[in-house]
Amino acid sequence: MILTPKADEVIRFFEELGFEKCHAPTVDTGRSLVTSTQMKDADGHSIDIAGVESMERDMQIIRMNVDDFDEAYAMLTAKGFIHNGGGKPVETAANKSALMISPSGFAFDLCQHIKT
C-alpha cells in the first residue's frame, strides 16, 4: 500500500504500468477522509493507493490481513508497535483497520475484512 498526498499522480503512474482500478472506497478515519484505490494488473498483482492529503510525503506500508483484529493488535502492541494517531481503529461495515508502526519504523495496515 502507498499512502500519498498525491494519489491522482500515483494512480496515473500505475495505470501507465497496466494496472486498472477495482474499487475506491472513502473512509472517515476520524482525522480525515481517505480514499483507498485498489488496482490490479492482468496477472492479478494488486496495489492499494490511499490519498492522505495531510501527509508531507509518500509512505509505503504492508497490509496485514487478519481474521482476528483484536488478537493481532494485542500481539503487535506487545512487540512494541504503536497505533499511529492513537485512538480507536477505523471501523466501517466492510473492515476494521489501524496503522501500526514498529519500534524500528516499518508499518503495517492491520486489517480485518468483515465477512457478511
Backbone atoms as SQL, in Angstrom:
CREATE TABLE atoms (id INTEGER PRIMARY KEY, chain TEXT, resi INTEGER, resn TEXT, atom TEXT, x REAL, y REAL, z REAL);
INSERT INTO atoms VALUES
  (1, 'A', 1, 'MET', 'N', 0.851, -1.175, 0.000),
  (2, 'A', 1, 'MET', 'CA', 0.000, 0.000, 0.000),
  (3, 'A', 1, 'MET', 'C', 0.894, 1.234, 0.000),
  (4, 'A', 2, 'ILE', 'N', 0.476, 2.229, -0.772),
  (5, 'A', 2, 'ILE', 'CA', 1.169, 3.511, -0.792),
  (6, 'A', 2, 'ILE', 'C', 0.227, 4.562, -0.215),
  (7, 'A', 3, 'LEU', 'N', 0.675, 5.249, 0.826),
  (8, 'A', 3, 'LEU', 'CA', -0.044, 6.400, 1.366),
  (9, 'A', 3, 'LEU', 'C', 0.595, 7.626, 0.743),
  (10, 'A', 4, 'THR', 'N', -0.197, 8.518, 0.184),
  (11, 'A', 4, 'THR', 'CA', 0.371, 9.652, -0.537),
  (12, 'A', 4, 'THR', 'C', -0.559, 10.854, -0.535),
  (13, 'A', 5, 'PRO', 'N', 0.013, 12.053, -0.493),
  (14, 'A', 5, 'PRO', 'CA', -0.823, 13.246, -0.647),
  (15, 'A', 5, 'PRO', 'C', -1.161, 13.518, -2.125),
  (16, 'A', 6, 'LYS', 'N', -0.534, 12.762, -3.046),
  (17, 'A', 6, 'LYS', 'CA', -0.724, 12.967, -4.486),
  (18, 'A', 6, 'LYS', 'C', -1.260, 11.700, -5.144),
  (19, 'A', 7, 'ALA', 'N', -2.385, 11.217, -4.640),
  (20, 'A', 7, 'ALA', 'CA', -2.938, 9.941, -5.108),
  (21, 'A', 7, 'ALA', 'C', -3.207, 9.940, -6.613),
  (22, 'A', 8, 'ASP', 'N', -3.742, 11.025, -7.154),
  (23, 'A', 8, 'ASP', 'CA', -4.060, 11.051, -8.590),
  (24, 'A', 8, 'ASP', 'C', -2.823, 10.790, -9.441),
  (25, 'A', 9, 'GLU', 'N', -1.691, 11.395, -9.065),
  (26, 'A', 9, 'GLU', 'CA', -0.450, 11.201, -9.819),
  (27, 'A', 9, 'GLU', 'C', 0.030, 9.752, -9.719),
  (28, 'A', 10, 'VAL', 'N', -0.030, 9.175, -8.524),
  (29, 'A', 10, 'VAL', 'CA', 0.433, 7.804, -8.320),
  (30, 'A', 10, 'VAL', 'C', -0.482, 6.822, -9.057),
  (31, 'A', 11, 'ILE', 'N', -1.789, 7.055, -9.006),
  (32, 'A', 11, 'ILE', 'CA', -2.739, 6.201, -9.725),
  (33, 'A', 11, 'ILE', 'C', -2.468, 6.248, -11.226),
  (34, 'A', 12, 'ARG', 'N', -2.252, 7.449, -11.778),
  (35, 'A', 12, 'ARG', 'CA', -1.943, 7.575, -13.216),
  (36, 'A', 12, 'ARG', 'C', -0.677, 6.786, -13.570),
  (37, 'A', 13, 'PHE', 'N', 0.347, 6.863, -12.706),
  (38, 'A', 13, 'PHE', 'CA', 1.590, 6.132, -12.941),
  (39, 'A', 13, 'PHE', 'C', 1.321, 4.631, -13.038),
  (40, 'A', 14, 'PHE', 'N', 0.557, 4.087, -12.090),
  (41, 'A', 14, 'PHE', 'CA', 0.275, 2.653, -12.110),
  (42, 'A', 14, 'PHE', 'C', -0.642, 2.269, -13.269),
  (43, 'A', 15, 'GLU', 'N', -1.522, 3.167, -13.701),
  (44, 'A', 15, 'GLU', 'CA', -2.320, 2.905, -14.903),
  (45, 'A', 15, 'GLU', 'C', -1.411, 2.776, -16.117),
  (46, 'A', 16, 'GLU', 'N', -0.373, 3.601, -16.182),
  (47, 'A', 16, 'GLU', 'CA', 0.585, 3.511, -17.287),
  (48, 'A', 16, 'GLU', 'C', 1.351, 2.190, -17.260),
  (49, 'A', 17, 'LEU', 'N', 1.464, 1.578, -16.074),
  (50, 'A', 17, 'LEU', 'CA', 2.130, 0.280, -15.939),
  (51, 'A', 17, 'LEU', 'C', 1.178, -0.889, -16.198),
  (52, 'A', 18, 'GLY', 'N', -0.090, -0.583, -16.522),
  (53, 'A', 18, 'GLY', 'CA', -1.048, -1.626, -16.861),
  (54, 'A', 18, 'GLY', 'C', -2.020, -2.000, -15.760),
  (55, 'A', 19, 'PHE', 'N', -2.024, -1.265, -14.672),
  (56, 'A', 19, 'PHE', 'CA', -2.967, -1.538, -13.591),
  (57, 'A', 19, 'PHE', 'C', -4.293, -0.837, -13.871),
  (58, 'A', 20, 'GLU', 'N', -5.381, -1.453, -13.404),
  (59, 'A', 20, 'GLU', 'CA', -6.708, -0.861, -13.534),
  (60, 'A', 20, 'GLU', 'C', -7.341, -0.740, -12.158),
  (61, 'A', 21, 'LYS', 'N', -8.178, 0.291, -11.988),
  (62, 'A', 21, 'LYS', 'CA', -8.885, 0.495, -10.724),
  (63, 'A', 21, 'LYS', 'C', -9.936, -0.591, -10.540),
  (64, 'A', 22, 'CYS', 'N', -10.004, -1.150, -9.323),
  (65, 'A', 22, 'CYS', 'CA', -11.040, -2.142, -8.990),
  (66, 'A', 22, 'CYS', 'C', -12.150, -1.483, -8.193),
  (67, 'A', 23, 'HIS', 'N', -11.761, -0.819, -7.121),
  (68, 'A', 23, 'HIS', 'CA', -12.728, -0.068, -6.320),
  (69, 'A', 23, 'HIS', 'C', -11.977, 0.958, -5.501),
  (70, 'A', 24, 'ALA', 'N', -12.716, 1.952, -4.986),
  (71, 'A', 24, 'ALA', 'CA', -12.077, 3.061, -4.286),
  (72, 'A', 24, 'ALA', 'C', -12.989, 3.602, -3.188),
  (73, 'A', 25, 'PRO', 'N', -13.120, 2.847, -2.096),
  (74, 'A', 25, 'PRO', 'CA', -13.960, 3.356, -1.004),
  (75, 'A', 25, 'PRO', 'C', -13.300, 4.519, -0.267),
  (76, 'A', 26, 'THR', 'N', -14.132, 5.430, 0.222),
  (77, 'A', 26, 'THR', 'CA', -13.651, 6.547, 1.044),
  (78, 'A', 26, 'THR', 'C', -14.058, 6.273, 2.478),
  (79, 'A', 27, 'VAL', 'N', -13.090, 6.438, 3.392),
  (80, 'A', 27, 'VAL', 'CA', -13.305, 6.139, 4.802),
  (81, 'A', 27, 'VAL', 'C', -12.998, 7.379, 5.627),
  (82, 'A', 28, 'ASP', 'N', -13.813, 7.636, 6.626),
  (83, 'A', 28, 'ASP', 'CA', -13.561, 8.707, 7.587),
  (84, 'A', 28, 'ASP', 'C', -12.729, 8.116, 8.715),
  (85, 'A', 29, 'THR', 'N', -11.457, 8.516, 8.826),
  (86, 'A', 29, 'THR', 'CA', -10.557, 7.975, 9.840),
  (87, 'A', 29, 'THR', 'C', -10.735, 8.648, 11.194),
  (88, 'A', 30, 'GLY', 'N', -11.573, 9.657, 11.248),
  (89, 'A', 30, 'GLY', 'CA', -11.715, 10.443, 12.469),
  (90, 'A', 30, 'GLY', 'C', -10.837, 11.679, 12.439),
  (91, 'A', 31, 'ARG', 'N', -9.823, 11.665, 11.584),
  (92, 'A', 31, 'ARG', 'CA', -8.938, 12.823, 11.400),
  (93, 'A', 31, 'ARG', 'C', -9.062, 13.406, 10.004),
  (94, 'A', 32, 'SER', 'N', -9.431, 12.539, 9.036),
  (95, 'A', 32, 'SER', 'CA', -9.582, 12.996, 7.655),
  (96, 'A', 32, 'SER', 'C', -10.329, 11.935, 6.858),
  (97, 'A', 33, 'LEU', 'N', -10.755, 12.324, 5.653),
  (98, 'A', 33, 'LEU', 'CA', -11.337, 11.367, 4.723),
  (99, 'A', 33, 'LEU', 'C', -10.212, 10.785, 3.882),
  (100, 'A', 34, 'VAL', 'N', -10.186, 9.468, 3.754),
  (101, 'A', 34, 'VAL', 'CA', -9.133, 8.796, 2.992),
  (102, 'A', 34, 'VAL', 'C', -9.793, 7.914, 1.946),
  (103, 'A', 35, 'THR', 'N', -9.415, 8.106, 0.685),
  (104, 'A', 35, 'THR', 'CA', -9.880, 7.240, -0.389),
  (105, 'A', 35, 'THR', 'C', -8.765, 6.263, -0.712),
  (106, 'A', 36, 'SER', 'N', -9.073, 4.984, -0.607),
  (107, 'A', 36, 'SER', 'CA', -8.099, 3.932, -0.866),
  (108, 'A', 36, 'SER', 'C', -8.488, 3.225, -2.160),
  (109, 'A', 37, 'THR', 'N', -7.682, 3.423, -3.185),
  (110, 'A', 37, 'THR', 'CA', -7.962, 2.857, -4.501),
  (111, 'A', 37, 'THR', 'C', -7.200, 1.550, -4.673),
  (112, 'A', 38, 'GLN', 'N', -7.941, 0.461, -4.878),
  (113, 'A', 38, 'GLN', 'CA', -7.292, -0.813, -5.153),
  (114, 'A', 38, 'GLN', 'C', -7.162, -0.959, -6.661),
  (115, 'A', 39, 'MET', 'N', -5.969, -1.382, -7.089),
  (116, 'A', 39, 'MET', 'CA', -5.695, -1.558, -8.510),
  (117, 'A', 39, 'MET', 'C', -5.119, -2.953, -8.736),
  (118, 'A', 40, 'LYS', 'N', -5.409, -3.527, -9.918),
  (119, 'A', 40, 'LYS', 'CA', -4.863, -4.835, -10.283),
  (120, 'A', 40, 'LYS', 'C', -4.376, -4.786, -11.719),
  (121, 'A', 41, 'ASP', 'N', -3.358, -5.641, -11.996),
  (122, 'A', 41, 'ASP', 'CA', -2.906, -5.767, -13.373),
  (123, 'A', 41, 'ASP', 'C', -3.449, -7.067, -13.965),
  (124, 'A', 42, 'ALA', 'N', -3.124, -7.343, -15.217),
  (125, 'A', 42, 'ALA', 'CA', -3.662, -8.508, -15.921),
  (126, 'A', 42, 'ALA', 'C', -3.231, -9.827, -15.294),
  (127, 'A', 43, 'ASP', 'N', -2.120, -9.823, -14.569),
  (128, 'A', 43, 'ASP', 'CA', -1.618, -11.039, -13.923),
  (129, 'A', 43, 'ASP', 'C', -2.161, -11.213, -12.511),
  (130, 'A', 44, 'GLY', 'N', -3.036, -10.291, -12.064),
  (131, 'A', 44, 'GLY', 'CA', -3.629, -10.400, -10.742),
  (132, 'A', 44, 'GLY', 'C', -2.851, -9.739, -9.617),
  (133, 'A', 45, 'HIS', 'N', -1.739, -9.096, -9.948),
  (134, 'A', 45, 'HIS', 'CA', -0.989, -8.361, -8.920),
  (135, 'A', 45, 'HIS', 'C', -1.800, -7.140, -8.510),
  (136, 'A', 46, 'SER', 'N', -1.757, -6.815, -7.240),
  (137, 'A', 46, 'SER', 'CA', -2.554, -5.674, -6.788),
  (138, 'A', 46, 'SER', 'C', -1.727, -4.699, -5.968),
  (139, 'A', 47, 'ILE', 'N', -2.226, -3.478, -5.912),
  (140, 'A', 47, 'ILE', 'CA', -1.638, -2.424, -5.097),
  (141, 'A', 47, 'ILE', 'C', -2.770, -1.519, -4.635),
  (142, 'A', 48, 'ASP', 'N', -2.659, -1.035, -3.423),
  (143, 'A', 48, 'ASP', 'CA', -3.609, -0.062, -2.894),
  (144, 'A', 48, 'ASP', 'C', -2.911, 1.281, -2.812),
  (145, 'A', 49, 'ILE', 'N', -3.608, 2.330, -3.216),
  (146, 'A', 49, 'ILE', 'CA', -3.076, 3.685, -3.150),
  (147, 'A', 49, 'ILE', 'C', -4.071, 4.515, -2.359),
  (148, 'A', 50, 'ALA', 'N', -3.628, 4.991, -1.198),
  (149, 'A', 50, 'ALA', 'CA', -4.501, 5.761, -0.315),
  (150, 'A', 50, 'ALA', 'C', -4.134, 7.231, -0.385),
  (151, 'A', 51, 'GLY', 'N', -5.125, 8.055, -0.742),
  (152, 'A', 51, 'GLY', 'CA', -4.928, 9.501, -0.795),
  (153, 'A', 51, 'GLY', 'C', -5.072, 10.094, 0.599),
  (154, 'A', 52, 'VAL', 'N', -3.954, 10.554, 1.165),
  (155, 'A', 52, 'VAL', 'CA', -3.940, 11.134, 2.511),
  (156, 'A', 52, 'VAL', 'C', -3.334, 12.530, 2.395),
  (157, 'A', 53, 'GLU', 'N', -4.194, 13.524, 2.249),
  (158, 'A', 53, 'GLU', 'CA', -3.720, 14.888, 1.987),
  (159, 'A', 53, 'GLU', 'C', -2.859, 15.462, 3.099),
  (160, 'A', 54, 'SER', 'N', -3.040, 14.992, 4.333),
  (161, 'A', 54, 'SER', 'CA', -2.288, 15.549, 5.454),
  (162, 'A', 54, 'SER', 'C', -0.835, 15.075, 5.508),
  (163, 'A', 55, 'MET', 'N', -0.472, 14.098, 4.678),
  (164, 'A', 55, 'MET', 'CA', 0.905, 13.591, 4.686),
  (165, 'A', 55, 'MET', 'C', 1.825, 14.550, 3.943),
  (166, 'A', 56, 'GLU', 'N', 3.051, 14.652, 4.436),
  (167, 'A', 56, 'GLU', 'CA', 4.035, 15.504, 3.770),
  (168, 'A', 56, 'GLU', 'C', 4.665, 14.805, 2.576),
  (169, 'A', 57, 'ARG', 'N', 4.821, 13.470, 2.678),
  (170, 'A', 57, 'ARG', 'CA', 5.436, 12.706, 1.589),
  (171, 'A', 57, 'ARG', 'C', 4.871, 11.300, 1.583),
  (172, 'A', 58, 'ASP', 'N', 5.178, 10.557, 0.543),
  (173, 'A', 58, 'ASP', 'CA', 4.671, 9.197, 0.399),
  (174, 'A', 58, 'ASP', 'C', 5.236, 8.281, 1.485),
  (175, 'A', 59, 'MET', 'N', 4.450, 7.247, 1.791),
  (176, 'A', 59, 'MET', 'CA', 4.882, 6.217, 2.733),
  (177, 'A', 59, 'MET', 'C', 4.391, 4.880, 2.207),
  (178, 'A', 60, 'GLN', 'N', 5.245, 3.873, 2.196),
  (179, 'A', 60, 'GLN', 'CA', 4.864, 2.544, 1.770),
  (180, 'A', 60, 'GLN', 'C', 4.651, 1.695, 3.020),
  (181, 'A', 61, 'ILE', 'N', 3.540, 0.950, 3.027),
  (182, 'A', 61, 'ILE', 'CA', 3.243, 0.084, 4.159),
  (183, 'A', 61, 'ILE', 'C', 2.795, -1.277, 3.652),
  (184, 'A', 62, 'ILE', 'N', 2.818, -2.251, 4.531),
  (185, 'A', 62, 'ILE', 'CA', 2.384, -3.598, 4.207),
  (186, 'A', 62, 'ILE', 'C', 1.003, -3.806, 4.820),
  (187, 'A', 63, 'ARG', 'N', 0.052, -4.266, 4.019),
  (188, 'A', 63, 'ARG', 'CA', -1.267, -4.571, 4.570),
  (189, 'A', 63, 'ARG', 'C', -1.216, -5.970, 5.164),
  (190, 'A', 64, 'MET', 'N', -1.599, -6.081, 6.428),
  (191, 'A', 64, 'MET', 'CA', -1.634, -7.364, 7.126),
  (192, 'A', 64, 'MET', 'C', -3.099, -7.737, 7.337),
  (193, 'A', 65, 'ASN', 'N', -3.615, -8.627, 6.491),
  (194, 'A', 65, 'ASN', 'CA', -4.991, -9.084, 6.629),
  (195, 'A', 65, 'ASN', 'C', -5.045, -10.184, 7.690),
  (196, 'A', 66, 'VAL', 'N', -5.948, -10.032, 8.651),
  (197, 'A', 66, 'VAL', 'CA', -6.068, -10.995, 9.743),
  (198, 'A', 66, 'VAL', 'C', -7.527, -11.396, 9.929),
  (199, 'A', 67, 'ASP', 'N', -7.729, -12.540, 10.565),
  (200, 'A', 67, 'ASP', 'CA', -9.081, -12.999, 10.883),
  (201, 'A', 67, 'ASP', 'C', -9.567, -12.453, 12.217),
  (202, 'A', 68, 'ASP', 'N', -8.623, -12.150, 13.139),
  (203, 'A', 68, 'ASP', 'CA', -8.981, -11.659, 14.468),
  (204, 'A', 68, 'ASP', 'C', -8.185, -10.387, 14.757),
  (205, 'A', 69, 'PHE', 'N', -8.809, -9.239, 14.485),
  (206, 'A', 69, 'PHE', 'CA', -8.142, -7.948, 14.638),
  (207, 'A', 69, 'PHE', 'C', -7.622, -7.751, 16.055),
  (208, 'A', 70, 'ASP', 'N', -8.464, -7.991, 17.056),
  (209, 'A', 70, 'ASP', 'CA', -8.086, -7.723, 18.442),
  (210, 'A', 70, 'ASP', 'C', -6.891, -8.565, 18.878),
  (211, 'A', 71, 'GLU', 'N', -6.853, -9.820, 18.465),
  (212, 'A', 71, 'GLU', 'CA', -5.728, -10.696, 18.791),
  (213, 'A', 71, 'GLU', 'C', -4.436, -10.187, 18.143),
  (214, 'A', 72, 'ALA', 'N', -4.501, -9.831, 16.866),
  (215, 'A', 72, 'ALA', 'CA', -3.318, -9.337, 16.155),
  (216, 'A', 72, 'ALA', 'C', -2.856, -7.994, 16.724),
  (217, 'A', 73, 'TYR', 'N', -3.806, -7.118, 17.061),
  (218, 'A', 73, 'TYR', 'CA', -3.484, -5.810, 17.646),
  (219, 'A', 73, 'TYR', 'C', -2.744, -6.011, 18.972),
  (220, 'A', 74, 'ALA', 'N', -3.238, -6.918, 19.809),
  (221, 'A', 74, 'ALA', 'CA', -2.597, -7.189, 21.101),
  (222, 'A', 74, 'ALA', 'C', -1.193, -7.744, 20.903),
  (223, 'A', 75, 'MET', 'N', -1.009, -8.656, 19.937),
  (224, 'A', 75, 'MET', 'CA', 0.309, -9.217, 19.662),
  (225, 'A', 75, 'MET', 'C', 1.285, -8.145, 19.204),
  (226, 'A', 76, 'LEU', 'N', 0.836, -7.277, 18.285),
  (227, 'A', 76, 'LEU', 'CA', 1.727, -6.226, 17.790),
  (228, 'A', 76, 'LEU', 'C', 2.078, -5.219, 18.880),
  (229, 'A', 77, 'THR', 'N', 1.113, -4.797, 19.672),
  (230, 'A', 77, 'THR', 'CA', 1.417, -3.833, 20.739),
  (231, 'A', 77, 'THR', 'C', 2.344, -4.462, 21.775),
  (232, 'A', 78, 'ALA', 'N', 2.207, -5.759, 22.040),
  (233, 'A', 78, 'ALA', 'CA', 3.112, -6.448, 22.963),
  (234, 'A', 78, 'ALA', 'C', 4.547, -6.465, 22.428),
  (235, 'A', 79, 'LYS', 'N', 4.685, -6.395, 21.106),
  (236, 'A', 79, 'LYS', 'CA', 6.006, -6.369, 20.463),
  (237, 'A', 79, 'LYS', 'C', 6.534, -4.944, 20.298),
  (238, 'A', 80, 'GLY', 'N', 5.811, -3.950, 20.837),
  (239, 'A', 80, 'GLY', 'CA', 6.278, -2.570, 20.794),
  (240, 'A', 80, 'GLY', 'C', 5.710, -1.711, 19.684),
  (241, 'A', 81, 'PHE', 'N', 4.812, -2.261, 18.874),
  (242, 'A', 81, 'PHE', 'CA', 4.184, -1.458, 17.821),
  (243, 'A', 81, 'PHE', 'C', 3.249, -0.435, 18.468),
  (244, 'A', 82, 'ILE', 'N', 3.135, 0.723, 17.833),
  (245, 'A', 82, 'ILE', 'CA', 2.182, 1.725, 18.296),
  (246, 'A', 82, 'ILE', 'C', 1.167, 1.995, 17.197),
  (247, 'A', 83, 'HIS', 'N', -0.039, 2.317, 17.613),
  (248, 'A', 83, 'HIS', 'CA', -1.109, 2.670, 16.667),
  (249, 'A', 83, 'HIS', 'C', -0.892, 4.128, 16.289),
  (250, 'A', 84, 'ASN', 'N', -0.519, 4.358, 15.048),
  (251, 'A', 84, 'ASN', 'CA', -0.270, 5.720, 14.575),
  (252, 'A', 84, 'ASN', 'C', -1.526, 6.555, 14.742),
  (253, 'A', 85, 'GLY', 'N', -1.410, 7.651, 15.419),
  (254, 'A', 85, 'GLY', 'CA', -2.551, 8.517, 15.646),
  (255, 'A', 85, 'GLY', 'C', -3.332, 8.149, 16.891),
  (256, 'A', 86, 'GLY', 'N', -3.018, 6.974, 17.483),
  (257, 'A', 86, 'GLY', 'CA', -3.708, 6.556, 18.695),
  (258, 'A', 86, 'GLY', 'C', -5.202, 6.452, 18.482),
  (259, 'A', 87, 'GLY', 'N', -5.923, 6.532, 19.532),
  (260, 'A', 87, 'GLY', 'CA', -7.375, 6.469, 19.421),
  (261, 'A', 87, 'GLY', 'C', -7.861, 5.110, 19.004),
  (262, 'A', 88, 'LYS', 'N', -9.080, 5.090, 18.469),
  (263, 'A', 88, 'LYS', 'CA', -9.705, 3.836, 18.080),
  (264, 'A', 88, 'LYS', 'C', -9.310, 3.448, 16.660),
  (265, 'A', 89, 'PRO', 'N', -9.353, 2.140, 16.365),
  (266, 'A', 89, 'PRO', 'CA', -9.162, 1.704, 14.973),
  (267, 'A', 89, 'PRO', 'C', -10.270, 2.286, 14.096),
  (268, 'A', 90, 'VAL', 'N', -10.018, 2.366, 12.807),
  (269, 'A', 90, 'VAL', 'CA', -11.024, 2.810, 11.844),
  (270, 'A', 90, 'VAL', 'C', -11.933, 1.622, 11.562),
  (271, 'A', 91, 'GLU', 'N', -13.240, 1.823, 11.737),
  (272, 'A', 91, 'GLU', 'CA', -14.189, 0.737, 11.500),
  (273, 'A', 91, 'GLU', 'C', -15.248, 1.174, 10.500),
  (274, 'A', 92, 'THR', 'N', -15.484, 0.304, 9.524),
  (275, 'A', 92, 'THR', 'CA', -16.557, 0.514, 8.557),
  (276, 'A', 92, 'THR', 'C', -17.382, -0.773, 8.520),
  (277, 'A', 93, 'ALA', 'N', -18.402, -0.791, 7.696),
  (278, 'A', 93, 'ALA', 'CA', -19.197, -2.008, 7.543),
  (279, 'A', 93, 'ALA', 'C', -18.369, -3.125, 6.916),
  (280, 'A', 94, 'ALA', 'N', -17.306, -2.761, 6.179),
  (281, 'A', 94, 'ALA', 'CA', -16.518, -3.755, 5.453),
  (282, 'A', 94, 'ALA', 'C', -15.223, -4.169, 6.149),
  (283, 'A', 95, 'ASN', 'N', -14.662, -3.310, 7.013),
  (284, 'A', 95, 'ASN', 'CA', -13.403, -3.694, 7.651),
  (285, 'A', 95, 'ASN', 'C', -13.123, -2.911, 8.928),
  (286, 'A', 96, 'LYS', 'N', -12.087, -3.375, 9.622),
  (287, 'A', 96, 'LYS', 'CA', -11.562, -2.722, 10.817),
  (288, 'A', 96, 'LYS', 'C', -10.063, -2.645, 10.602),
  (289, 'A', 97, 'SER', 'N', -9.475, -1.447, 10.773),
  (290, 'A', 97, 'SER', 'CA', -8.053, -1.316, 10.476),
  (291, 'A', 97, 'SER', 'C', -7.370, -0.293, 11.376),
  (292, 'A', 98, 'ALA', 'N', -6.050, -0.424, 11.444),
  (293, 'A', 98, 'ALA', 'CA', -5.223, 0.518, 12.195),
  (294, 'A', 98, 'ALA', 'C', -3.831, 0.515, 11.592),
  (295, 'A', 99, 'LEU', 'N', -3.231, 1.680, 11.470),
  (296, 'A', 99, 'LEU', 'CA', -1.858, 1.801, 11.002),
  (297, 'A', 99, 'LEU', 'C', -0.946, 1.576, 12.202),
  (298, 'A', 100, 'MET', 'N', -0.176, 0.489, 12.162),
  (299, 'A', 100, 'MET', 'CA', 0.681, 0.094, 13.273),
  (300, 'A', 100, 'MET', 'C', 2.144, 0.288, 12.884),
  (301, 'A', 101, 'ILE', 'N', 2.878, 1.046, 13.710),
  (302, 'A', 101, 'ILE', 'CA', 4.277, 1.373, 13.433),
  (303, 'A', 101, 'ILE', 'C', 5.181, 0.578, 14.374),
  (304, 'A', 102, 'SER', 'N', 6.186, -0.094, 13.805),
  (305, 'A', 102, 'SER', 'CA', 7.114, -0.890, 14.609),
  (306, 'A', 102, 'SER', 'C', 8.102, 0.018, 15.342),
  (307, 'A', 103, 'PRO', 'N', 8.790, -0.519, 16.352),
  (308, 'A', 103, 'PRO', 'CA', 9.807, 0.280, 17.050),
  (309, 'A', 103, 'PRO', 'C', 10.915, 0.779, 16.114),
  (310, 'A', 104, 'SER', 'N', 11.200, 0.031, 15.033),
  (311, 'A', 104, 'SER', 'CA', 12.255, 0.453, 14.104),
  (312, 'A', 104, 'SER', 'C', 11.739, 1.291, 12.947),
  (313, 'A', 105, 'GLY', 'N', 10.392, 1.433, 12.828),
  (314, 'A', 105, 'GLY', 'CA', 9.838, 2.359, 11.845),
  (315, 'A', 105, 'GLY', 'C', 9.062, 1.779, 10.693),
  (316, 'A', 106, 'PHE', 'N', 9.097, 0.449, 10.452),
  (317, 'A', 106, 'PHE', 'CA', 8.271, -0.067, 9.357),
  (318, 'A', 106, 'PHE', 'C', 6.829, -0.135, 9.822),
  (319, 'A', 107, 'ALA', 'N', 5.914, -0.236, 8.878),
  (320, 'A', 107, 'ALA', 'CA', 4.500, -0.113, 9.240),
  (321, 'A', 107, 'ALA', 'C', 3.640, -1.179, 8.583),
  (322, 'A', 108, 'PHE', 'N', 2.584, -1.558, 9.309),
  (323, 'A', 108, 'PHE', 'CA', 1.538, -2.447, 8.813),
  (324, 'A', 108, 'PHE', 'C', 0.219, -1.691, 8.821),
  (325, 'A', 109, 'ASP', 'N', -0.610, -1.951, 7.810),
  (326, 'A', 109, 'ASP', 'CA', -2.015, -1.591, 7.878),
  (327, 'A', 109, 'ASP', 'C', -2.698, -2.851, 8.372),
  (328, 'A', 110, 'LEU', 'N', -2.913, -2.944, 9.676),
  (329, 'A', 110, 'LEU', 'CA', -3.570, -4.109, 10.264),
  (330, 'A', 110, 'LEU', 'C', -5.032, -4.051, 9.867),
  (331, 'A', 111, 'CYS', 'N', -5.530, -5.101, 9.191),
  (332, 'A', 111, 'CYS', 'CA', -6.862, -5.035, 8.601),
  (333, 'A', 111, 'CYS', 'C', -7.603, -6.353, 8.738),
  (334, 'A', 112, 'GLN', 'N', -8.813, -6.278, 9.274),
  (335, 'A', 112, 'GLN', 'CA', -9.714, -7.427, 9.288),
  (336, 'A', 112, 'GLN', 'C', -10.894, -7.081, 8.397),
  (337, 'A', 113, 'HIS', 'N', -11.084, -7.862, 7.347),
  (338, 'A', 113, 'HIS', 'CA', -12.233, -7.667, 6.476),
  (339, 'A', 113, 'HIS', 'C', -13.430, -8.336, 7.126),
  (340, 'A', 114, 'ILE', 'N', -14.516, -7.615, 7.223),
  (341, 'A', 114, 'ILE', 'CA', -15.741, -8.135, 7.831),
  (342, 'A', 114, 'ILE', 'C', -16.451, -8.998, 6.804),
  (343, 'A', 115, 'LYS', 'N', -16.630, -10.251, 7.138),
  (344, 'A', 115, 'LYS', 'CA', -17.294, -11.190, 6.235),
  (345, 'A', 115, 'LYS', 'C', -18.779, -11.178, 6.529),
  (346, 'A', 116, 'THR', 'N', -19.574, -10.932, 5.498),
  (347, 'A', 116, 'THR', 'CA', -21.027, -10.899, 5.681),
  (348, 'A', 116, 'THR', 'C', -21.698, -12.083, 5.046);
